[in-house]
Short mmCIF file of C-alpha atoms in Angstrom, two decimals:
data_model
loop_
_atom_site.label_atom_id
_atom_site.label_comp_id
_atom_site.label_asym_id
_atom_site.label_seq_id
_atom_site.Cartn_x
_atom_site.Cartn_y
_atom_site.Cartn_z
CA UNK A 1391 104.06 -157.94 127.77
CA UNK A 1392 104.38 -154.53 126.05
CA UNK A 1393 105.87 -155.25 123.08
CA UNK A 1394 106.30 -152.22 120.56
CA UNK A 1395 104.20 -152.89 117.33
CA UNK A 1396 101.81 -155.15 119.27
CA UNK A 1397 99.02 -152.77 119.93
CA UNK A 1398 95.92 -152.96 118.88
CA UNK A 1399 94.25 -150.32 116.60
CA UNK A 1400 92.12 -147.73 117.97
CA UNK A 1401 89.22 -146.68 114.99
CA UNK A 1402 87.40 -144.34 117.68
CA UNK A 1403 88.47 -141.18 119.39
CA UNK A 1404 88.77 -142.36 123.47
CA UNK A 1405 85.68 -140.79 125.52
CA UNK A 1406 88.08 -138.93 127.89
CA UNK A 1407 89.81 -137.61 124.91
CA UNK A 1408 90.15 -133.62 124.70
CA UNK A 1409 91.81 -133.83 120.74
CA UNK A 1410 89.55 -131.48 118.57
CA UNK A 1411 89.88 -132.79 115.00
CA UNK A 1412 88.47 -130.33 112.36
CA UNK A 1413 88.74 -130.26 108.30
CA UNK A 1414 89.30 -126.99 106.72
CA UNK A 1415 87.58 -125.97 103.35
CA UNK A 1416 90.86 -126.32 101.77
CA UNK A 1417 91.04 -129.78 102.50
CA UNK A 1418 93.67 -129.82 105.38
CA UNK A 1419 92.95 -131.65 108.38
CA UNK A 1420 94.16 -130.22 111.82
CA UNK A 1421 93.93 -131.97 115.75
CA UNK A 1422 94.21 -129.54 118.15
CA UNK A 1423 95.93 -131.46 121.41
CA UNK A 1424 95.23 -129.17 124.28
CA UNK A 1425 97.43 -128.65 127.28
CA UNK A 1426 96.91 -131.42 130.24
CA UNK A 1427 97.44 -128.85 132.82
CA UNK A 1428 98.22 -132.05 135.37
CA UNK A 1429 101.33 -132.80 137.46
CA UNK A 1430 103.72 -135.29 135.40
CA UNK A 1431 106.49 -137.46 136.93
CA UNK A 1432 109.33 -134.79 136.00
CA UNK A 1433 107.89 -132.12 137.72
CA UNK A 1434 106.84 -134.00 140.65
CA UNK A 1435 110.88 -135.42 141.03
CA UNK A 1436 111.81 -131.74 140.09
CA UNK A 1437 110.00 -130.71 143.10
CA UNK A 1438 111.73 -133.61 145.54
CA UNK A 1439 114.62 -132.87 143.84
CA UNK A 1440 115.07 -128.91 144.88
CA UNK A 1441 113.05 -129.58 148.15
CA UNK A 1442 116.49 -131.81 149.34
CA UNK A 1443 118.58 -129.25 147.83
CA UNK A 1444 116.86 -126.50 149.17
CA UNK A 1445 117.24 -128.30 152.45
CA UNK A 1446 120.65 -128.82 152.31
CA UNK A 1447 121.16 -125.27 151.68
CA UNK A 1448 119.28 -123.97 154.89
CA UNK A 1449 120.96 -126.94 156.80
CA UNK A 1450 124.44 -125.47 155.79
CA UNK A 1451 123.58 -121.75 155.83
CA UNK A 1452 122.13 -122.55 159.31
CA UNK A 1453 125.21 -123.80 160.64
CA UNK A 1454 127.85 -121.74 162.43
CA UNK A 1455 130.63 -121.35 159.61
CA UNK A 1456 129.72 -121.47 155.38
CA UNK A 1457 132.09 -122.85 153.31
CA UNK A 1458 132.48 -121.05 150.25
CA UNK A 1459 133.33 -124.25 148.31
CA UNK A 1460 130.84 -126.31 149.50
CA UNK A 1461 128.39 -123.72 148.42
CA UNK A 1462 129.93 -123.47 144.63
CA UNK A 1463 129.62 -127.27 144.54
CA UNK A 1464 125.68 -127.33 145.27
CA UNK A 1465 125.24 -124.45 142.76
CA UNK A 1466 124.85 -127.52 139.67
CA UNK A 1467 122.27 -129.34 141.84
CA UNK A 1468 120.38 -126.59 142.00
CA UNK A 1469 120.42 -125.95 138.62
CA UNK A 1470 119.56 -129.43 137.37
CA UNK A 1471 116.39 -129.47 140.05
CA UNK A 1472 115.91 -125.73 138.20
CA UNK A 1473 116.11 -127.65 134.98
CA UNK A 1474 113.95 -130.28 135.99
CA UNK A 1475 110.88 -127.90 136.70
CA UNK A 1476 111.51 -125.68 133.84
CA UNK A 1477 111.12 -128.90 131.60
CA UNK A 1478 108.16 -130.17 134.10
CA UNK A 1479 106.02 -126.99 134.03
CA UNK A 1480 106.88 -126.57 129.79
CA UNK A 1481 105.88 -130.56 129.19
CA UNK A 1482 101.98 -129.34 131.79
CA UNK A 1483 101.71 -126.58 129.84
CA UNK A 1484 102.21 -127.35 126.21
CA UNK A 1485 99.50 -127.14 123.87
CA UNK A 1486 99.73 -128.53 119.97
CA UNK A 1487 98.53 -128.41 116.66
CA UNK A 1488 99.02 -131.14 114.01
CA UNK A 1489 98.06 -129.70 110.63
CA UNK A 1490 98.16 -132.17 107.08
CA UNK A 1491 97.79 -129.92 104.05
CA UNK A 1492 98.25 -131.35 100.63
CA UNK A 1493 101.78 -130.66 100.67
CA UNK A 1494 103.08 -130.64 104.09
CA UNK A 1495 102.36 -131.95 107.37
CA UNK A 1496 103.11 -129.24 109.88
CA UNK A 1497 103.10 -129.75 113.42
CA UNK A 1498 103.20 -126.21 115.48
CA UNK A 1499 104.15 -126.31 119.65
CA UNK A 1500 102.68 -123.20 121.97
CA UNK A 1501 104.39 -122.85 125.80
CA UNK A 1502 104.99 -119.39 127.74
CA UNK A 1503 103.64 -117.32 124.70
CA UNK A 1504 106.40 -118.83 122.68
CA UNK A 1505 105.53 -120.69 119.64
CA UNK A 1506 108.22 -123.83 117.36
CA UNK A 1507 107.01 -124.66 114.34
CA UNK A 1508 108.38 -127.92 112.16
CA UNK A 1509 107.34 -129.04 108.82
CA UNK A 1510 107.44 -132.40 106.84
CA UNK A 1511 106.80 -131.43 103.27
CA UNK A 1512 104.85 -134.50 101.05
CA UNK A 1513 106.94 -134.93 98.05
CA UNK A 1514 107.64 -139.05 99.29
CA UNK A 1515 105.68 -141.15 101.69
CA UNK A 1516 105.64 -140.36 105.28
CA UNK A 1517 105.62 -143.01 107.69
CA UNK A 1518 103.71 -143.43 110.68
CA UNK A 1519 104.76 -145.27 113.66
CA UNK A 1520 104.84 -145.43 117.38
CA UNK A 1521 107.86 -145.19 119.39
CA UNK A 1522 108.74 -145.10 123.11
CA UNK A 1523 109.29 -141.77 124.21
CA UNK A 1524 110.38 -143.12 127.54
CA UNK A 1525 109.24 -145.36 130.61
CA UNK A 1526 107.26 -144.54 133.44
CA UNK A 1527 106.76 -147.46 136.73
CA UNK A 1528 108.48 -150.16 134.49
CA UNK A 1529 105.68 -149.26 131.45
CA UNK A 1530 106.75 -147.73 128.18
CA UNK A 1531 105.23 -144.33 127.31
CA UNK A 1532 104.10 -143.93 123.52
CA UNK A 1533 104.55 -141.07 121.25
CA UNK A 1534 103.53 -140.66 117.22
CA UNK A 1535 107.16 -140.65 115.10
CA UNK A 1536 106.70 -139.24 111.88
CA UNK A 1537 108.85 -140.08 109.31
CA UNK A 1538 110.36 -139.73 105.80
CA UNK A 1539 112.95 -141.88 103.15
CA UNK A 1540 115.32 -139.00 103.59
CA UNK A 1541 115.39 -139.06 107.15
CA UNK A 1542 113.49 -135.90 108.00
CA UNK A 1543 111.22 -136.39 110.94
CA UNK A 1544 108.29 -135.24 113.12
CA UNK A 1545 108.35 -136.95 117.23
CA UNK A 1546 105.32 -135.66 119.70
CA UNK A 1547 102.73 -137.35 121.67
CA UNK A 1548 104.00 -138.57 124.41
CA UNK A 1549 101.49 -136.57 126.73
CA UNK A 1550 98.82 -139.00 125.27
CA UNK A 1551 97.17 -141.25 126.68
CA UNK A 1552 98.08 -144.63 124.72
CA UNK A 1553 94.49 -144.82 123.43
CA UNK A 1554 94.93 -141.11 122.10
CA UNK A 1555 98.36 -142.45 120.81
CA UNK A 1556 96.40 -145.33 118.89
CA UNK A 1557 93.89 -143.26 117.49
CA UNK A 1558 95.69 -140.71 116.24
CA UNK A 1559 98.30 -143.44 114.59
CA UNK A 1560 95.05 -144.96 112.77
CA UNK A 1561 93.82 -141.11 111.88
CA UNK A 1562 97.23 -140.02 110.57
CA UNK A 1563 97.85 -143.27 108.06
CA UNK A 1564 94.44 -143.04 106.34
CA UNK A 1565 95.30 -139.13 105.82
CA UNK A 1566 98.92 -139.86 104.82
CA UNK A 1567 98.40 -143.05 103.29
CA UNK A 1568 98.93 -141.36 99.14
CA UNK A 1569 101.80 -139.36 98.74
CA UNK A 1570 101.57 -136.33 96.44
CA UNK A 1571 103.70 -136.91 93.84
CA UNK A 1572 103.60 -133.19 92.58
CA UNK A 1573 105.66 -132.27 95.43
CA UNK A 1574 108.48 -134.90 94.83
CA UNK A 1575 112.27 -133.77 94.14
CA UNK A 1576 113.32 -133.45 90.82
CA UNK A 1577 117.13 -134.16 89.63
CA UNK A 1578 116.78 -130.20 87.93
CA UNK A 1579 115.57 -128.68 91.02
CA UNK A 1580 117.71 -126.10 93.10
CA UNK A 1581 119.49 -127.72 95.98
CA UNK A 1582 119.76 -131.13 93.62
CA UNK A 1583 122.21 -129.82 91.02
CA UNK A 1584 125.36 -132.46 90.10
CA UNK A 1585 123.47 -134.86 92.44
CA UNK A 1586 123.92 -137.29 90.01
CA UNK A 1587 127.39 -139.11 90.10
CA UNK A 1588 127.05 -141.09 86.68
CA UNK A 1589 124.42 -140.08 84.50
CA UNK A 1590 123.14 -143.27 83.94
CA UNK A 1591 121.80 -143.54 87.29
CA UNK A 1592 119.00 -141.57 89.24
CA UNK A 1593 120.06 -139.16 91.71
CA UNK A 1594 119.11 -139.31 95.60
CA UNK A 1595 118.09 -137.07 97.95
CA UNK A 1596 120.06 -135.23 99.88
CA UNK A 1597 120.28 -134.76 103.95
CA UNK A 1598 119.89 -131.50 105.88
CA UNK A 1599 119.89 -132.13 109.84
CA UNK A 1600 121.33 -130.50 112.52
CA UNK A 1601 123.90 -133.57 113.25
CA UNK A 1602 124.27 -134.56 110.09
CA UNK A 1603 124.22 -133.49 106.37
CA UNK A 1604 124.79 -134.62 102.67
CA UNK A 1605 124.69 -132.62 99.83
CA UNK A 1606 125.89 -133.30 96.52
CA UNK A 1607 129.15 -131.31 95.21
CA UNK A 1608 128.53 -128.90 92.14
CA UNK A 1609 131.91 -129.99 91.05
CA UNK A 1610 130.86 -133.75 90.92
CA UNK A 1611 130.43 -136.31 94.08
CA UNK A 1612 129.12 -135.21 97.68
CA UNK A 1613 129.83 -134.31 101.00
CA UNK A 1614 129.18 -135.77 104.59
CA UNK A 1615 129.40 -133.76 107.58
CA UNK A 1616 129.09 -135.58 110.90
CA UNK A 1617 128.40 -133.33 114.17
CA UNK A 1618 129.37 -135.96 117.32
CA UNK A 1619 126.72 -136.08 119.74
CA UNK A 1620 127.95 -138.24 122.65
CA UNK A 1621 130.71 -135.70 123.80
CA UNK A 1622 128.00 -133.78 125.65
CA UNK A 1623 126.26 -136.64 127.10
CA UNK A 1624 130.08 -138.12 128.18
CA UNK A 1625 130.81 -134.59 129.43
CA UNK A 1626 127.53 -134.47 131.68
CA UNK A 1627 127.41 -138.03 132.55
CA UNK A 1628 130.71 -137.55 134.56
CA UNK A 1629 130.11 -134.34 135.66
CA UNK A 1630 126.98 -136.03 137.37
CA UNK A 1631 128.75 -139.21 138.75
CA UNK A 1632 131.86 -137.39 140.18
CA UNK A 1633 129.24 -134.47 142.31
CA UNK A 1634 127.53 -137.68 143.68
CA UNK A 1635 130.37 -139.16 144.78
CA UNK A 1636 131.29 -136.02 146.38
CA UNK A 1637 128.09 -135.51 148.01
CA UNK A 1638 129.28 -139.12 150.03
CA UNK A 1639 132.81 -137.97 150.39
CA UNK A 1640 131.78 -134.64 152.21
CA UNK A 1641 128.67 -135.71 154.40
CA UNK A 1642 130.10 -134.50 156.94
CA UNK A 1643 130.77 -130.97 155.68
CA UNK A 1644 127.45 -130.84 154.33
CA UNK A 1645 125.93 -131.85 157.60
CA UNK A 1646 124.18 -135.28 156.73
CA UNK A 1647 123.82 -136.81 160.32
CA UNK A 1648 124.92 -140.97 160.96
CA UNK A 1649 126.61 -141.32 157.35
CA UNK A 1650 129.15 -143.94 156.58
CA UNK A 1651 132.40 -143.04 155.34
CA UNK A 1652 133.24 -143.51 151.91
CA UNK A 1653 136.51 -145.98 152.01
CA UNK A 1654 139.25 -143.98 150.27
CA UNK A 1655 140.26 -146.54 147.93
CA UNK A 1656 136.62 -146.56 146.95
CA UNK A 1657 136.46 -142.45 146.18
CA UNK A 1658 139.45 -142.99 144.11
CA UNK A 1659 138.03 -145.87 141.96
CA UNK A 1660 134.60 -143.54 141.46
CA UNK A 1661 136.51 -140.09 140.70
CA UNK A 1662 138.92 -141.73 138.49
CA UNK A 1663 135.93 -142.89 136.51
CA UNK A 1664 133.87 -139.83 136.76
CA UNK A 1665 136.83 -137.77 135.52
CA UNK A 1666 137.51 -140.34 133.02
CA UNK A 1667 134.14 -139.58 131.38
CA UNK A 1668 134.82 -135.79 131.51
CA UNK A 1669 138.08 -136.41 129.87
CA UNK A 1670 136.42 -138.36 126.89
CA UNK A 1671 133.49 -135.94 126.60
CA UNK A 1672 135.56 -132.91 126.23
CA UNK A 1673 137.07 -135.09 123.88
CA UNK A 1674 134.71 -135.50 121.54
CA UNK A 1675 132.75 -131.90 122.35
CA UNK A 1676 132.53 -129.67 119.39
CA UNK A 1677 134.05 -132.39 117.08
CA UNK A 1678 132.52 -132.29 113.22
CA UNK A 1679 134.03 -134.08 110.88
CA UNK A 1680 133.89 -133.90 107.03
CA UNK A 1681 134.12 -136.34 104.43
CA UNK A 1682 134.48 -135.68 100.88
CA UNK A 1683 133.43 -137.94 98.09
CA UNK A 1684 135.62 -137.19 94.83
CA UNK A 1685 135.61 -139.59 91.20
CA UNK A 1686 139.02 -140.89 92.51
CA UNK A 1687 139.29 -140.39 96.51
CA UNK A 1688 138.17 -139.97 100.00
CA UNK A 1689 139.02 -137.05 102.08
CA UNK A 1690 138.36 -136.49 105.94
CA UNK A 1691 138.49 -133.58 107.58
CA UNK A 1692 138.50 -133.26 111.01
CA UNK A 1693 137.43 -130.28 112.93
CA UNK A 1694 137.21 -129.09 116.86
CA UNK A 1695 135.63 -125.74 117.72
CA UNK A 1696 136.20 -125.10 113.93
CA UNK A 1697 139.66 -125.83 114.37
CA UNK A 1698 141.32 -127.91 112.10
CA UNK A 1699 142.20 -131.21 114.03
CA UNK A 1700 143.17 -134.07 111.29
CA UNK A 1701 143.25 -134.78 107.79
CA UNK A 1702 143.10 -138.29 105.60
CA UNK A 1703 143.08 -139.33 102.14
CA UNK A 1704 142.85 -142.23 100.80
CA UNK A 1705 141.84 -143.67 96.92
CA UNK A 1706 138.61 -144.91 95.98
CA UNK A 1707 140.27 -148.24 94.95
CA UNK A 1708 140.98 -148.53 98.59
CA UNK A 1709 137.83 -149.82 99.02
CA UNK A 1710 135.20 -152.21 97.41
CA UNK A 1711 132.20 -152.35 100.06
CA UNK A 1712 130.31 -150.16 102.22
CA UNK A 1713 128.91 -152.00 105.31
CA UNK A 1714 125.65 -150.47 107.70
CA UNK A 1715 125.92 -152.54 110.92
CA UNK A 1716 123.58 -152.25 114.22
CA UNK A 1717 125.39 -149.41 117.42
CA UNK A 1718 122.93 -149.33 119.76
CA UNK A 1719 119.76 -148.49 120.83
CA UNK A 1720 117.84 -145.19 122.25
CA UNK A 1721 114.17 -145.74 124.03
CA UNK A 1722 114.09 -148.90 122.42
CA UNK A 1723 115.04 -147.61 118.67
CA UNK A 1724 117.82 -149.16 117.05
CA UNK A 1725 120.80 -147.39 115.87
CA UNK A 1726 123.40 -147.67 112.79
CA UNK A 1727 126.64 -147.04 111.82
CA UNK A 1728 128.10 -147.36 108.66
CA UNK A 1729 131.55 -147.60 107.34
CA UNK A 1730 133.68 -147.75 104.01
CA UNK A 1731 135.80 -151.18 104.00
CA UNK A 1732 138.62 -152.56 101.77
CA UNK A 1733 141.23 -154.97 101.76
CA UNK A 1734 143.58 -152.71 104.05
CA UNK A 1735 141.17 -150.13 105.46
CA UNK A 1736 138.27 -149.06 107.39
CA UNK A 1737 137.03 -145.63 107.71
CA UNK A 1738 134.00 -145.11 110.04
CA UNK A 1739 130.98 -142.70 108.26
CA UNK A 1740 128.77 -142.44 111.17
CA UNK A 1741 127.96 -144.29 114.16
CA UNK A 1742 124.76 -144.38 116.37
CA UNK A 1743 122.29 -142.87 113.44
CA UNK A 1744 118.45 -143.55 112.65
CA UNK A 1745 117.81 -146.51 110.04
CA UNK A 1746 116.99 -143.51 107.51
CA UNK A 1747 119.75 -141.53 107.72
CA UNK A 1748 122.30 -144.39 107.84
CA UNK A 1749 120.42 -146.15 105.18
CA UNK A 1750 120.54 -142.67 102.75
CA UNK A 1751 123.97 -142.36 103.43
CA UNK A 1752 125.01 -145.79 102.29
CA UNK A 1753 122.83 -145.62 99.37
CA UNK A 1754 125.11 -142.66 98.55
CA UNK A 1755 128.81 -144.49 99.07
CA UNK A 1756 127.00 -147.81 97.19
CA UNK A 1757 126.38 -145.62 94.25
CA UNK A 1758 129.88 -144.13 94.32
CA UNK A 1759 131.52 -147.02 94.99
CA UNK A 1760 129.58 -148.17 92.00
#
């Protein structure tokens, strides 16, 4: 059984290994992870993928009479088998460069001359951990997830082999095993002013992410804002089930030889769902909602497209608890949701968030709610 956490360590760089570690004279430590330059599984289904579609194509241009629709509804399979290469040749080609300094860990991605950069600074501990990227003939694939208290994170390595994985999880805890405490966040530092909601407790840190911030009000309390990430998946999930469906519905048209019907009552039940899954993902797409933490109340915003879309207020004696339950799970990571409950209410903060973001958050509301 593969059981995450269950691994053995690995104290000695693999003999197939092509990782160049070097130390610089000012004390950083970098691993240079060269590109594998070998096939991987999404470029080789990429490559099935647009060889059907292409086929299809030359079996319907080939025919006597083109429909115009029928074309139009193959143009998003060949974009996802366009997709799939893109993301196939990037994931071959992809070199990267893991650099720990003594006050940031910076990890710095090179594909088609272009070049990402992300940085952890070291003001708190950083955690390291494996996670499963994904799974591959029924086996989970490892990756290195790097992680701080405030929720700010580093994720690469799944083109390692799980012996590279393992030694560079044993290499990056003895390097990251002392924080430096220099580089912590002070209360009087910019970007932490009125972070404090009673001065006789210490402040916390604050959240910057691209779902999901908190920042602390100069005026006194804080401010949530909540990005909703599932009306795209919804919205593409459908899309994808109902152009299946339709690919049985018009075999004919598309000139797929011997295939059986679709019963009617059966294409209804599938489109109704499909379309059902469109209908919640536009929904929820573009939806951000705020939530603002006064001395006395609690007011929600709700936004769509930067529309306004909803507004609620209620007092802080409305509520005497803040609760972080369990909401699912993504490659085998748990997520969290956490909500504001009273005697009367119950107001939903976020849903389907990391253990460290949904545990800084409720940190936050516990303090408030005092």
């Amino acid at each position: 059984m593969n059981v995450l956490g269950s691994e053995p360590e690995v104290h000695v760089q693999p003999s197939s290994s092509k990782i160049v570690r070097k130390e610089e004279q000012d004390g950083s430590v970098v691993w240079l992870m060269p590109a594998k330059k070998m096939p991987n599984a999404l470029l080789l289904f990429g490559l099935v993928w647009s060889g059907f579609v292409g086929f299809m194509l030359l079996m319907m241009l080939g025919g006597e009479s083109v429909a115009i629709p029928m074309l139009l509804f193959m143009i998003p399979f060949v974009a996802v088998g366009v997709g799939m290469l893109y993301f196939g040749i990037r994931k071959m080609l992809m070199e990267s460069l893991l650099v720990v300094h003594a006050s940031e860990v910076c990890l710095i991605q090179k594909v088609f001359g272009k070049v990402k950069q992300k940085t952890l600074k070291r003001g708190s501990k950083i955690y390291v951990e494996r996670y499963v990227a994904y799974s591959q003939n029924e086996q989970p694939v490892y990756g290195l997830h790097l992680h701080t208290p405030n929720g700010e994170e580093l994720k690469f390595g799944s083109r390692l082999s799980r012996d590279e994985v393992g030694w560079m999880l044993t290499q990056l805890r003895e390097e990251l095993s002392e924080p430096v405490d220099a580089q912590a966040p002070q209360a009087s530092a910019p970007g932490y002013a009125g972070a404090a909601l009673l001065e006789d407790q210490a402040p916390l840190e604050e959240i910057e992410h691209k779902a999901l911030t908190l920042k602390a009000l100069p005026s006194g309390g804080f401010q949530l804002m909540v990005k909703n990430k599932l009306g795209l998946m919804f919205l593409l999930i459908g899309l994808t089930f109902t152009m299946i469906m339709s690919l049985f519905v018009f075999a004919d048209s598309l000139g797929i030889e011997n295939a059986d019907p679709v019963p009617a009552f059966l294409a209804v039940i599938f489109y109704m769902v499909g379309i059902g899954l469109m209908i919640v993902g536009w929904g929820r797409l573009g939806r951000i909602k705020y939530v603002e933490f006064t001395d006395y109340a609690v007011k929600i915003h709700h936004t769509k497209f930067g529309n306004a879309r909803g507004y609620q207020e209620y007092s802080k004696s409305d509520f005497d608890q803040c609760q972080m339950s369990h909401s699912g799970s993504v490659n085998n990571q748990p997520r969290y949701q956490v909500s504001l409950l009273g005697e009367h209410h119950k107001v939903k903060l976020l849903h389907f968030e990391t253990i460290q973001h949904a545990s800084q958050v409720e940190a936050w509301v516990q303090q408030w709610l005092g």
